[in-house]
Amino acid sequence: HSRPELMKAAIATMNDRGDESTGWARAYKINLWARTGDGERTYKLLRGLLESCTFQNLWDFHPPFQIDGNFGYTAGVTEILLQSHAGYIQLLPALPDVWAEGSISGLKARGNFEVDMNWKEGKLVKADIRSLSGKNCTLRAGQPFTVKQNGKTIATASAIRSNGKEYFQATFDTQKDGNYSIVR
């Protein structure tokens, strides 16, 4: 959010529009709220899509069927867990409280990175990053972390402030097909 005034305006607009909508529009709102970092609002919309806009077979409806809602829901879950649109990979940017513990594997991030991670008590425990192209990698998370390759520390995250919040960020060089462990 390099322009906090624009984010405030977007949030005001989304609040004015409300949460109720058809499946595809609700899926769109899930992704927008995840970009704001508001995990609780995003989760509320996820639940609403499943409860109000989804058949028992998990197809999104707006008679007879609306694939946009299904694809948008999946994209929204990904936006909750990982975002890479701003020039860095942010881990767990909009995690709702009810997802305090979990794991995911195979998420793709811009720059041709593949990410596996697990978390407990709402905090990242470990992530594994595979660099498929050998580009520089900038990671951001909500708590301190260290980057290791083959057991050796190659980077330590520094505290930064962005939009009134504290994050931890590290940038490091990668090698094509290299594996990097992110640990607390």
Short mmCIF file of N, CA and C in Angstrom, two decimals:
data_model
loop_
_atom_site.label_atom_id
_atom_site.label_comp_id
_atom_site.label_asym_id
_atom_site.label_seq_id
_atom_site.Cartn_x
_atom_site.Cartn_y
_atom_site.Cartn_z
N HIS A 1 0.83 -1.18 0.00
CA HIS A 1 0.00 0.00 0.00
C HIS A 1 0.88 1.24 0.00
N SER A 2 1.47 1.55 -1.09
CA SER A 2 2.37 2.69 -1.16
C SER A 2 1.59 4.01 -1.13
N ARG A 3 0.30 3.96 -1.31
CA ARG A 3 -0.52 5.18 -1.27
C ARG A 3 -1.65 4.97 -0.26
N PRO A 4 -1.38 5.18 1.03
CA PRO A 4 -2.39 4.89 2.06
C PRO A 4 -3.69 5.66 1.87
N GLU A 5 -3.62 6.86 1.30
CA GLU A 5 -4.86 7.62 1.09
C GLU A 5 -5.76 6.94 0.07
N LEU A 6 -5.16 6.29 -0.92
CA LEU A 6 -5.97 5.54 -1.90
C LEU A 6 -6.57 4.29 -1.27
N MET A 7 -5.82 3.63 -0.39
CA MET A 7 -6.35 2.45 0.30
C MET A 7 -7.53 2.85 1.17
N LYS A 8 -7.41 3.98 1.89
CA LYS A 8 -8.52 4.46 2.73
C LYS A 8 -9.76 4.72 1.87
N ALA A 9 -9.56 5.33 0.71
CA ALA A 9 -10.69 5.61 -0.19
C ALA A 9 -11.30 4.31 -0.71
N ALA A 10 -10.46 3.34 -1.05
CA ALA A 10 -10.98 2.06 -1.54
C ALA A 10 -11.79 1.35 -0.45
N ILE A 11 -11.29 1.38 0.78
CA ILE A 11 -12.01 0.75 1.89
C ILE A 11 -13.35 1.44 2.12
N ALA A 12 -13.37 2.77 2.07
CA ALA A 12 -14.63 3.50 2.24
C ALA A 12 -15.63 3.11 1.15
N THR A 13 -15.15 2.99 -0.08
CA THR A 13 -16.02 2.59 -1.19
C THR A 13 -16.55 1.17 -0.98
N MET A 14 -15.67 0.26 -0.58
CA MET A 14 -16.11 -1.13 -0.36
C MET A 14 -17.10 -1.22 0.78
N ASN A 15 -16.90 -0.43 1.83
CA ASN A 15 -17.87 -0.40 2.93
C ASN A 15 -19.22 0.12 2.44
N ASP A 16 -19.21 1.17 1.61
CA ASP A 16 -20.46 1.71 1.06
C ASP A 16 -21.20 0.68 0.21
N ARG A 17 -20.44 -0.13 -0.53
CA ARG A 17 -21.06 -1.14 -1.41
C ARG A 17 -21.64 -2.31 -0.61
N GLY A 18 -21.10 -2.58 0.56
CA GLY A 18 -21.60 -3.67 1.40
C GLY A 18 -21.07 -5.02 0.97
N ASP A 19 -21.44 -6.04 1.72
CA ASP A 19 -20.94 -7.40 1.48
C ASP A 19 -21.88 -8.26 0.65
N GLU A 20 -23.16 -7.97 0.68
CA GLU A 20 -24.14 -8.80 -0.03
C GLU A 20 -24.00 -8.64 -1.54
N SER A 21 -23.99 -9.75 -2.24
CA SER A 21 -23.91 -9.72 -3.69
C SER A 21 -24.01 -11.13 -4.22
N THR A 22 -23.96 -11.26 -5.53
CA THR A 22 -23.96 -12.59 -6.15
C THR A 22 -22.58 -13.23 -5.95
N GLY A 23 -22.46 -14.47 -6.30
CA GLY A 23 -21.23 -15.22 -6.07
C GLY A 23 -20.00 -14.61 -6.69
N TRP A 24 -20.07 -14.24 -7.97
CA TRP A 24 -18.86 -13.71 -8.62
C TRP A 24 -18.46 -12.39 -8.00
N ALA A 25 -19.42 -11.55 -7.66
CA ALA A 25 -19.11 -10.25 -7.07
C ALA A 25 -18.59 -10.41 -5.65
N ARG A 26 -19.15 -11.38 -4.93
CA ARG A 26 -18.66 -11.62 -3.57
C ARG A 26 -17.22 -12.16 -3.62
N ALA A 27 -16.94 -13.01 -4.59
CA ALA A 27 -15.57 -13.52 -4.74
C ALA A 27 -14.60 -12.37 -5.03
N TYR A 28 -15.04 -11.43 -5.84
CA TYR A 28 -14.22 -10.26 -6.13
C TYR A 28 -13.95 -9.47 -4.85
N LYS A 29 -14.99 -9.32 -4.01
CA LYS A 29 -14.84 -8.59 -2.76
C LYS A 29 -13.90 -9.32 -1.80
N ILE A 30 -13.91 -10.63 -1.82
CA ILE A 30 -12.99 -11.41 -0.99
C ILE A 30 -11.55 -11.02 -1.33
N ASN A 31 -11.25 -10.98 -2.61
CA ASN A 31 -9.90 -10.64 -3.04
C ASN A 31 -9.54 -9.20 -2.69
N LEU A 32 -10.48 -8.29 -2.85
CA LEU A 32 -10.22 -6.89 -2.51
C LEU A 32 -9.95 -6.72 -1.02
N TRP A 33 -10.77 -7.34 -0.18
CA TRP A 33 -10.57 -7.22 1.26
C TRP A 33 -9.27 -7.89 1.69
N ALA A 34 -8.88 -8.99 1.06
CA ALA A 34 -7.60 -9.62 1.39
C ALA A 34 -6.45 -8.67 1.10
N ARG A 35 -6.55 -7.90 0.01
CA ARG A 35 -5.50 -6.93 -0.32
C ARG A 35 -5.38 -5.84 0.74
N THR A 36 -6.46 -5.56 1.48
CA THR A 36 -6.38 -4.55 2.53
C THR A 36 -5.68 -5.10 3.78
N GLY A 37 -5.53 -6.42 3.86
CA GLY A 37 -4.93 -7.05 5.04
C GLY A 37 -5.93 -7.34 6.14
N ASP A 38 -7.22 -7.12 5.90
CA ASP A 38 -8.26 -7.35 6.90
C ASP A 38 -8.74 -8.79 6.82
N GLY A 39 -8.07 -9.66 7.56
CA GLY A 39 -8.39 -11.09 7.52
C GLY A 39 -9.79 -11.41 8.03
N GLU A 40 -10.28 -10.67 9.01
CA GLU A 40 -11.60 -10.98 9.58
C GLU A 40 -12.71 -10.65 8.58
N ARG A 41 -12.61 -9.50 7.93
CA ARG A 41 -13.62 -9.14 6.93
C ARG A 41 -13.55 -10.09 5.75
N THR A 42 -12.34 -10.45 5.34
CA THR A 42 -12.17 -11.39 4.23
C THR A 42 -12.81 -12.73 4.57
N TYR A 43 -12.57 -13.21 5.77
CA TYR A 43 -13.14 -14.50 6.19
C TYR A 43 -14.67 -14.44 6.22
N LYS A 44 -15.22 -13.32 6.70
CA LYS A 44 -16.68 -13.15 6.72
C LYS A 44 -17.24 -13.31 5.31
N LEU A 45 -16.56 -12.73 4.33
CA LEU A 45 -17.01 -12.84 2.94
C LEU A 45 -16.85 -14.27 2.41
N LEU A 46 -15.76 -14.94 2.77
CA LEU A 46 -15.58 -16.34 2.37
C LEU A 46 -16.73 -17.19 2.88
N ARG A 47 -17.05 -17.03 4.18
CA ARG A 47 -18.16 -17.79 4.77
C ARG A 47 -19.48 -17.45 4.06
N GLY A 48 -19.69 -16.18 3.78
CA GLY A 48 -20.92 -15.77 3.11
C GLY A 48 -21.05 -16.38 1.74
N LEU A 49 -19.95 -16.47 1.00
CA LEU A 49 -20.00 -17.08 -0.33
C LEU A 49 -20.38 -18.55 -0.22
N LEU A 50 -19.78 -19.25 0.73
CA LEU A 50 -20.11 -20.68 0.89
C LEU A 50 -21.54 -20.88 1.38
N GLU A 51 -21.98 -20.05 2.31
CA GLU A 51 -23.30 -20.24 2.90
C GLU A 51 -24.44 -19.72 2.04
N SER A 52 -24.22 -18.67 1.26
CA SER A 52 -25.31 -18.03 0.54
C SER A 52 -25.25 -18.16 -0.97
N CYS A 53 -24.11 -18.55 -1.52
CA CYS A 53 -23.95 -18.51 -2.97
C CYS A 53 -23.39 -19.81 -3.54
N THR A 54 -23.47 -20.89 -2.77
CA THR A 54 -22.83 -22.12 -3.22
C THR A 54 -23.78 -23.30 -3.03
N PHE A 55 -23.92 -24.12 -4.07
CA PHE A 55 -24.69 -25.36 -3.96
C PHE A 55 -23.94 -26.35 -3.07
N GLN A 56 -24.62 -27.44 -2.69
CA GLN A 56 -23.99 -28.47 -1.87
C GLN A 56 -22.81 -29.13 -2.57
N ASN A 57 -22.80 -29.12 -3.91
CA ASN A 57 -21.68 -29.71 -4.65
C ASN A 57 -20.52 -28.72 -4.80
N LEU A 58 -20.61 -27.57 -4.12
CA LEU A 58 -19.62 -26.50 -4.09
C LEU A 58 -19.56 -25.66 -5.37
N TRP A 59 -20.51 -25.83 -6.25
CA TRP A 59 -20.59 -24.94 -7.41
C TRP A 59 -21.22 -23.63 -6.97
N ASP A 60 -20.68 -22.55 -7.45
CA ASP A 60 -21.22 -21.24 -7.18
C ASP A 60 -22.47 -21.06 -8.04
N PHE A 61 -23.53 -20.52 -7.46
CA PHE A 61 -24.73 -20.32 -8.26
C PHE A 61 -25.09 -18.86 -8.44
N HIS A 62 -25.65 -18.59 -9.51
CA HIS A 62 -26.36 -17.38 -9.90
C HIS A 62 -27.00 -17.87 -11.18
N PRO A 63 -28.12 -18.55 -11.01
CA PRO A 63 -28.62 -19.57 -11.92
C PRO A 63 -28.12 -19.48 -13.36
N PRO A 64 -27.69 -20.64 -13.88
CA PRO A 64 -27.62 -21.93 -13.17
C PRO A 64 -26.28 -22.18 -12.49
N PHE A 65 -25.20 -21.57 -12.96
CA PHE A 65 -23.88 -21.86 -12.43
C PHE A 65 -22.96 -20.70 -12.80
N GLN A 66 -22.01 -20.41 -11.94
CA GLN A 66 -21.16 -19.25 -12.16
C GLN A 66 -19.72 -19.59 -11.76
N ILE A 67 -18.91 -20.01 -12.69
CA ILE A 67 -17.54 -20.44 -12.40
C ILE A 67 -16.69 -19.31 -11.82
N ASP A 68 -17.01 -18.06 -12.12
CA ASP A 68 -16.24 -16.93 -11.60
C ASP A 68 -16.20 -16.94 -10.07
N GLY A 69 -17.30 -17.32 -9.45
CA GLY A 69 -17.34 -17.39 -7.99
C GLY A 69 -16.40 -18.45 -7.45
N ASN A 70 -16.34 -19.60 -8.12
CA ASN A 70 -15.45 -20.67 -7.68
C ASN A 70 -13.99 -20.28 -7.85
N PHE A 71 -13.65 -19.75 -9.01
CA PHE A 71 -12.27 -19.34 -9.25
C PHE A 71 -11.88 -18.18 -8.32
N GLY A 72 -12.80 -17.24 -8.14
CA GLY A 72 -12.54 -16.09 -7.28
C GLY A 72 -12.37 -16.49 -5.83
N TYR A 73 -13.13 -17.48 -5.37
CA TYR A 73 -12.98 -17.98 -4.00
C TYR A 73 -11.58 -18.55 -3.81
N THR A 74 -11.14 -19.37 -4.75
CA THR A 74 -9.81 -19.97 -4.67
C THR A 74 -8.73 -18.89 -4.68
N ALA A 75 -8.88 -17.92 -5.55
CA ALA A 75 -7.92 -16.81 -5.60
C ALA A 75 -7.92 -16.04 -4.29
N GLY A 76 -9.08 -15.87 -3.68
CA GLY A 76 -9.19 -15.16 -2.41
C GLY A 76 -8.47 -15.88 -1.28
N VAL A 77 -8.59 -17.19 -1.24
CA VAL A 77 -7.87 -17.96 -0.23
C VAL A 77 -6.37 -17.76 -0.41
N THR A 78 -5.92 -17.76 -1.66
CA THR A 78 -4.50 -17.54 -1.93
C THR A 78 -4.08 -16.15 -1.49
N GLU A 79 -4.89 -15.13 -1.74
CA GLU A 79 -4.56 -13.75 -1.34
C GLU A 79 -4.48 -13.61 0.19
N ILE A 80 -5.24 -14.42 0.91
CA ILE A 80 -5.17 -14.42 2.38
C ILE A 80 -3.81 -14.93 2.84
N LEU A 81 -3.29 -15.92 2.14
CA LEU A 81 -2.08 -16.63 2.58
C LEU A 81 -0.79 -16.07 2.00
N LEU A 82 -0.85 -15.50 0.80
CA LEU A 82 0.37 -15.02 0.15
C LEU A 82 0.00 -13.95 -0.86
N GLN A 83 0.75 -12.85 -0.86
CA GLN A 83 0.57 -11.81 -1.88
C GLN A 83 1.95 -11.44 -2.41
N SER A 84 1.99 -11.18 -3.72
CA SER A 84 3.28 -10.82 -4.32
C SER A 84 3.15 -9.73 -5.38
N HIS A 85 2.09 -8.96 -5.33
CA HIS A 85 1.81 -7.94 -6.35
C HIS A 85 2.59 -6.65 -6.16
N ALA A 86 3.18 -6.44 -4.98
CA ALA A 86 3.79 -5.14 -4.67
C ALA A 86 5.32 -5.14 -4.74
N GLY A 87 5.90 -6.14 -5.40
CA GLY A 87 7.35 -6.18 -5.54
C GLY A 87 8.04 -7.00 -4.47
N TYR A 88 7.30 -7.60 -3.58
CA TYR A 88 7.83 -8.50 -2.56
C TYR A 88 6.80 -9.58 -2.30
N ILE A 89 7.23 -10.66 -1.68
CA ILE A 89 6.33 -11.76 -1.31
C ILE A 89 5.97 -11.56 0.15
N GLN A 90 4.68 -11.38 0.41
CA GLN A 90 4.23 -11.23 1.79
C GLN A 90 3.56 -12.52 2.22
N LEU A 91 4.06 -13.08 3.32
CA LEU A 91 3.54 -14.33 3.85
C LEU A 91 2.47 -14.04 4.90
N LEU A 92 1.31 -14.68 4.76
CA LEU A 92 0.17 -14.56 5.67
C LEU A 92 -0.30 -13.12 5.84
N PRO A 93 -0.55 -12.40 4.76
CA PRO A 93 -0.91 -10.98 4.85
C PRO A 93 -2.30 -10.69 5.41
N ALA A 94 -3.23 -11.64 5.34
CA ALA A 94 -4.60 -11.36 5.78
C ALA A 94 -5.18 -12.59 6.48
N LEU A 95 -4.40 -13.23 7.32
CA LEU A 95 -4.82 -14.46 7.99
C LEU A 95 -5.89 -14.16 9.02
N PRO A 96 -7.08 -14.79 8.89
CA PRO A 96 -8.12 -14.58 9.91
C PRO A 96 -7.80 -15.37 11.18
N ASP A 97 -8.31 -14.92 12.29
CA ASP A 97 -8.06 -15.57 13.58
C ASP A 97 -8.45 -17.04 13.58
N VAL A 98 -9.54 -17.40 12.88
CA VAL A 98 -10.01 -18.79 12.90
C VAL A 98 -9.08 -19.74 12.15
N TRP A 99 -8.16 -19.21 11.37
CA TRP A 99 -7.16 -20.03 10.68
C TRP A 99 -5.82 -19.92 11.41
N ALA A 100 -5.84 -19.99 12.72
CA ALA A 100 -4.65 -19.78 13.54
C ALA A 100 -3.57 -20.82 13.28
N GLU A 101 -3.95 -21.98 12.80
CA GLU A 101 -2.98 -23.04 12.53
C GLU A 101 -3.27 -23.63 11.16
N GLY A 102 -2.22 -23.88 10.38
CA GLY A 102 -2.43 -24.49 9.08
C GLY A 102 -1.15 -24.63 8.30
N SER A 103 -1.32 -25.15 7.10
CA SER A 103 -0.19 -25.30 6.19
C SER A 103 -0.71 -25.27 4.76
N ILE A 104 0.18 -24.94 3.85
CA ILE A 104 -0.15 -24.89 2.42
C ILE A 104 1.12 -25.23 1.66
N SER A 105 0.96 -25.81 0.49
CA SER A 105 2.13 -26.08 -0.33
C SER A 105 1.82 -25.78 -1.78
N GLY A 106 2.87 -25.38 -2.50
CA GLY A 106 2.76 -25.17 -3.93
C GLY A 106 2.20 -23.83 -4.38
N LEU A 107 2.11 -22.85 -3.48
CA LEU A 107 1.64 -21.54 -3.92
C LEU A 107 2.69 -20.88 -4.80
N LYS A 108 2.24 -20.24 -5.86
CA LYS A 108 3.15 -19.55 -6.78
C LYS A 108 3.14 -18.06 -6.48
N ALA A 109 4.34 -17.48 -6.50
CA ALA A 109 4.49 -16.03 -6.28
C ALA A 109 5.17 -15.42 -7.50
N ARG A 110 4.88 -14.14 -7.72
CA ARG A 110 5.54 -13.43 -8.82
C ARG A 110 7.05 -13.53 -8.67
N GLY A 111 7.75 -13.59 -9.80
CA GLY A 111 9.19 -13.79 -9.81
C GLY A 111 9.55 -15.25 -9.99
N ASN A 112 8.51 -16.09 -10.18
CA ASN A 112 8.69 -17.53 -10.40
C ASN A 112 9.23 -18.24 -9.16
N PHE A 113 8.56 -17.97 -8.02
CA PHE A 113 8.87 -18.63 -6.77
C PHE A 113 7.72 -19.55 -6.40
N GLU A 114 8.04 -20.64 -5.75
CA GLU A 114 7.03 -21.57 -5.23
C GLU A 114 7.19 -21.62 -3.72
N VAL A 115 6.08 -21.53 -3.00
CA VAL A 115 6.12 -21.37 -1.55
C VAL A 115 5.30 -22.47 -0.87
N ASP A 116 5.92 -23.10 0.13
CA ASP A 116 5.23 -23.98 1.07
C ASP A 116 5.40 -23.32 2.43
N MET A 117 4.38 -23.40 3.29
CA MET A 117 4.55 -22.81 4.62
C MET A 117 3.59 -23.43 5.61
N ASN A 118 3.93 -23.29 6.89
CA ASN A 118 3.02 -23.67 7.96
C ASN A 118 3.08 -22.61 9.04
N TRP A 119 2.00 -22.52 9.80
CA TRP A 119 1.88 -21.50 10.83
C TRP A 119 1.12 -22.07 12.01
N LYS A 120 1.36 -21.49 13.18
CA LYS A 120 0.66 -21.82 14.42
C LYS A 120 0.43 -20.53 15.18
N GLU A 121 -0.70 -20.51 15.92
CA GLU A 121 -1.07 -19.33 16.70
C GLU A 121 -1.02 -18.05 15.87
N GLY A 122 -1.38 -18.18 14.58
CA GLY A 122 -1.44 -17.03 13.69
C GLY A 122 -0.09 -16.50 13.23
N LYS A 123 0.99 -17.22 13.54
CA LYS A 123 2.35 -16.78 13.19
C LYS A 123 3.03 -17.81 12.31
N LEU A 124 3.80 -17.32 11.38
CA LEU A 124 4.58 -18.20 10.51
C LEU A 124 5.55 -19.02 11.35
N VAL A 125 5.58 -20.33 11.12
CA VAL A 125 6.55 -21.21 11.78
C VAL A 125 7.72 -21.45 10.83
N LYS A 126 7.38 -21.81 9.58
CA LYS A 126 8.42 -22.12 8.61
C LYS A 126 7.84 -21.97 7.20
N ALA A 127 8.68 -21.55 6.29
CA ALA A 127 8.31 -21.51 4.87
C ALA A 127 9.49 -22.05 4.08
N ASP A 128 9.19 -22.70 3.00
CA ASP A 128 10.21 -23.15 2.06
C ASP A 128 9.93 -22.46 0.74
N ILE A 129 10.95 -21.81 0.21
CA ILE A 129 10.84 -21.08 -1.05
C ILE A 129 11.72 -21.77 -2.07
N ARG A 130 11.15 -22.07 -3.23
CA ARG A 130 11.92 -22.60 -4.35
C ARG A 130 11.99 -21.52 -5.42
N SER A 131 13.21 -21.20 -5.80
CA SER A 131 13.42 -20.18 -6.83
C SER A 131 13.53 -20.91 -8.17
N LEU A 132 12.53 -20.75 -9.00
CA LEU A 132 12.51 -21.47 -10.28
C LEU A 132 13.24 -20.71 -11.38
N SER A 133 13.62 -19.44 -11.12
CA SER A 133 14.31 -18.64 -12.13
C SER A 133 15.61 -18.01 -11.66
N GLY A 134 15.90 -18.05 -10.36
CA GLY A 134 17.14 -17.47 -9.86
C GLY A 134 17.12 -15.97 -9.71
N LYS A 135 15.95 -15.37 -9.49
CA LYS A 135 15.85 -13.92 -9.31
C LYS A 135 16.03 -13.54 -7.85
N ASN A 136 16.29 -12.24 -7.58
CA ASN A 136 16.31 -11.76 -6.20
C ASN A 136 14.94 -12.00 -5.58
N CYS A 137 14.94 -12.22 -4.28
CA CYS A 137 13.69 -12.46 -3.57
C CYS A 137 13.61 -11.50 -2.39
N THR A 138 12.49 -10.80 -2.27
CA THR A 138 12.22 -9.98 -1.10
C THR A 138 11.00 -10.57 -0.42
N LEU A 139 11.17 -10.93 0.86
CA LEU A 139 10.09 -11.53 1.66
C LEU A 139 9.69 -10.57 2.76
N ARG A 140 8.40 -10.58 3.08
CA ARG A 140 7.87 -9.78 4.18
C ARG A 140 6.96 -10.68 5.00
N ALA A 141 7.03 -10.54 6.33
CA ALA A 141 6.16 -11.30 7.23
C ALA A 141 5.86 -10.44 8.45
N GLY A 142 4.94 -10.91 9.26
CA GLY A 142 4.51 -10.17 10.43
C GLY A 142 5.38 -10.37 11.65
N GLN A 143 6.40 -11.20 11.58
CA GLN A 143 7.30 -11.41 12.70
C GLN A 143 8.71 -11.64 12.19
N PRO A 144 9.72 -11.53 13.07
CA PRO A 144 11.10 -11.72 12.64
C PRO A 144 11.32 -13.11 12.02
N PHE A 145 12.25 -13.18 11.08
CA PHE A 145 12.59 -14.46 10.47
C PHE A 145 14.01 -14.43 9.95
N THR A 146 14.52 -15.61 9.67
CA THR A 146 15.85 -15.80 9.12
C THR A 146 15.71 -16.63 7.86
N VAL A 147 16.52 -16.33 6.86
CA VAL A 147 16.54 -17.09 5.61
C VAL A 147 17.78 -17.98 5.63
N LYS A 148 17.58 -19.27 5.38
CA LYS A 148 18.69 -20.22 5.36
C LYS A 148 18.72 -20.98 4.05
N GLN A 149 19.93 -21.31 3.63
CA GLN A 149 20.13 -22.18 2.48
C GLN A 149 21.14 -23.24 2.91
N ASN A 150 20.73 -24.50 2.76
CA ASN A 150 21.57 -25.62 3.19
C ASN A 150 22.03 -25.46 4.64
N GLY A 151 21.12 -24.98 5.51
CA GLY A 151 21.43 -24.83 6.92
C GLY A 151 22.22 -23.59 7.30
N LYS A 152 22.67 -22.83 6.32
CA LYS A 152 23.48 -21.63 6.57
C LYS A 152 22.60 -20.38 6.43
N THR A 153 22.70 -19.47 7.40
CA THR A 153 21.94 -18.23 7.36
C THR A 153 22.48 -17.33 6.26
N ILE A 154 21.58 -16.90 5.35
CA ILE A 154 22.00 -16.01 4.27
C ILE A 154 21.37 -14.62 4.38
N ALA A 155 20.32 -14.49 5.21
CA ALA A 155 19.68 -13.19 5.41
C ALA A 155 18.87 -13.22 6.71
N THR A 156 18.79 -12.06 7.34
CA THR A 156 17.97 -11.89 8.54
C THR A 156 17.05 -10.71 8.28
N ALA A 157 15.78 -10.89 8.58
CA ALA A 157 14.79 -9.85 8.33
C ALA A 157 15.01 -8.66 9.25
N SER A 158 14.80 -7.48 8.71
CA SER A 158 14.86 -6.23 9.46
C SER A 158 13.45 -5.70 9.65
N ALA A 159 13.22 -5.01 10.76
CA ALA A 159 11.92 -4.42 11.02
C ALA A 159 11.73 -3.20 10.12
N ILE A 160 10.54 -3.07 9.57
CA ILE A 160 10.17 -1.90 8.76
C ILE A 160 8.76 -1.47 9.18
N ARG A 161 8.43 -0.24 8.91
CA ARG A 161 7.08 0.25 9.13
C ARG A 161 6.47 0.60 7.79
N SER A 162 5.24 0.17 7.62
CA SER A 162 4.51 0.47 6.39
C SER A 162 3.06 0.68 6.75
N ASN A 163 2.52 1.85 6.41
CA ASN A 163 1.13 2.18 6.69
C ASN A 163 0.76 1.98 8.16
N GLY A 164 1.66 2.37 9.04
CA GLY A 164 1.38 2.31 10.47
C GLY A 164 1.54 0.93 11.09
N LYS A 165 2.00 -0.06 10.33
CA LYS A 165 2.17 -1.41 10.86
C LYS A 165 3.64 -1.79 10.81
N GLU A 166 4.04 -2.66 11.72
CA GLU A 166 5.41 -3.16 11.71
C GLU A 166 5.46 -4.50 10.99
N TYR A 167 6.41 -4.63 10.09
CA TYR A 167 6.66 -5.87 9.37
C TYR A 167 8.15 -6.18 9.47
N PHE A 168 8.50 -7.36 9.01
CA PHE A 168 9.91 -7.75 8.94
C PHE A 168 10.17 -8.16 7.51
N GLN A 169 11.29 -7.71 6.95
CA GLN A 169 11.56 -7.91 5.53
C GLN A 169 13.03 -8.24 5.31
N ALA A 170 13.27 -9.11 4.35
CA ALA A 170 14.64 -9.47 3.96
C ALA A 170 14.68 -9.65 2.45
N THR A 171 15.79 -9.23 1.84
CA THR A 171 16.03 -9.42 0.42
C THR A 171 17.30 -10.25 0.28
N PHE A 172 17.24 -11.23 -0.62
CA PHE A 172 18.40 -12.10 -0.81
C PHE A 172 18.46 -12.59 -2.25
N ASP A 173 19.68 -12.89 -2.68
CA ASP A 173 19.89 -13.46 -4.01
C ASP A 173 19.50 -14.92 -3.98
N THR A 174 18.98 -15.41 -5.12
CA THR A 174 18.67 -16.83 -5.23
C THR A 174 19.35 -17.41 -6.46
N GLN A 175 19.43 -18.71 -6.46
CA GLN A 175 19.95 -19.44 -7.60
C GLN A 175 18.80 -20.21 -8.23
N LYS A 176 18.85 -20.37 -9.53
CA LYS A 176 17.81 -21.13 -10.23
C LYS A 176 17.72 -22.52 -9.61
N ASP A 177 16.49 -22.91 -9.27
CA ASP A 177 16.18 -24.19 -8.64
C ASP A 177 16.73 -24.29 -7.22
N GLY A 178 17.10 -23.16 -6.62
CA GLY A 178 17.59 -23.15 -5.25
C GLY A 178 16.44 -23.23 -4.26
N ASN A 179 16.71 -23.82 -3.10
CA ASN A 179 15.73 -23.96 -2.03
C ASN A 179 16.18 -23.14 -0.82
N TYR A 180 15.22 -22.42 -0.23
CA TYR A 180 15.50 -21.50 0.87
C TYR A 180 14.48 -21.74 1.97
N SER A 181 14.96 -21.85 3.20
CA SER A 181 14.08 -22.06 4.36
C SER A 181 13.93 -20.75 5.12
N ILE A 182 12.72 -20.44 5.48
CA ILE A 182 12.40 -19.25 6.24
C ILE A 182 11.95 -19.74 7.62
N VAL A 183 12.67 -19.36 8.67
CA VAL A 183 12.35 -19.83 10.02
C VAL A 183 12.29 -18.66 10.97
N ARG A 184 11.51 -18.84 12.04
CA ARG A 184 11.39 -17.80 13.08
C ARG A 184 12.65 -17.72 13.89
#
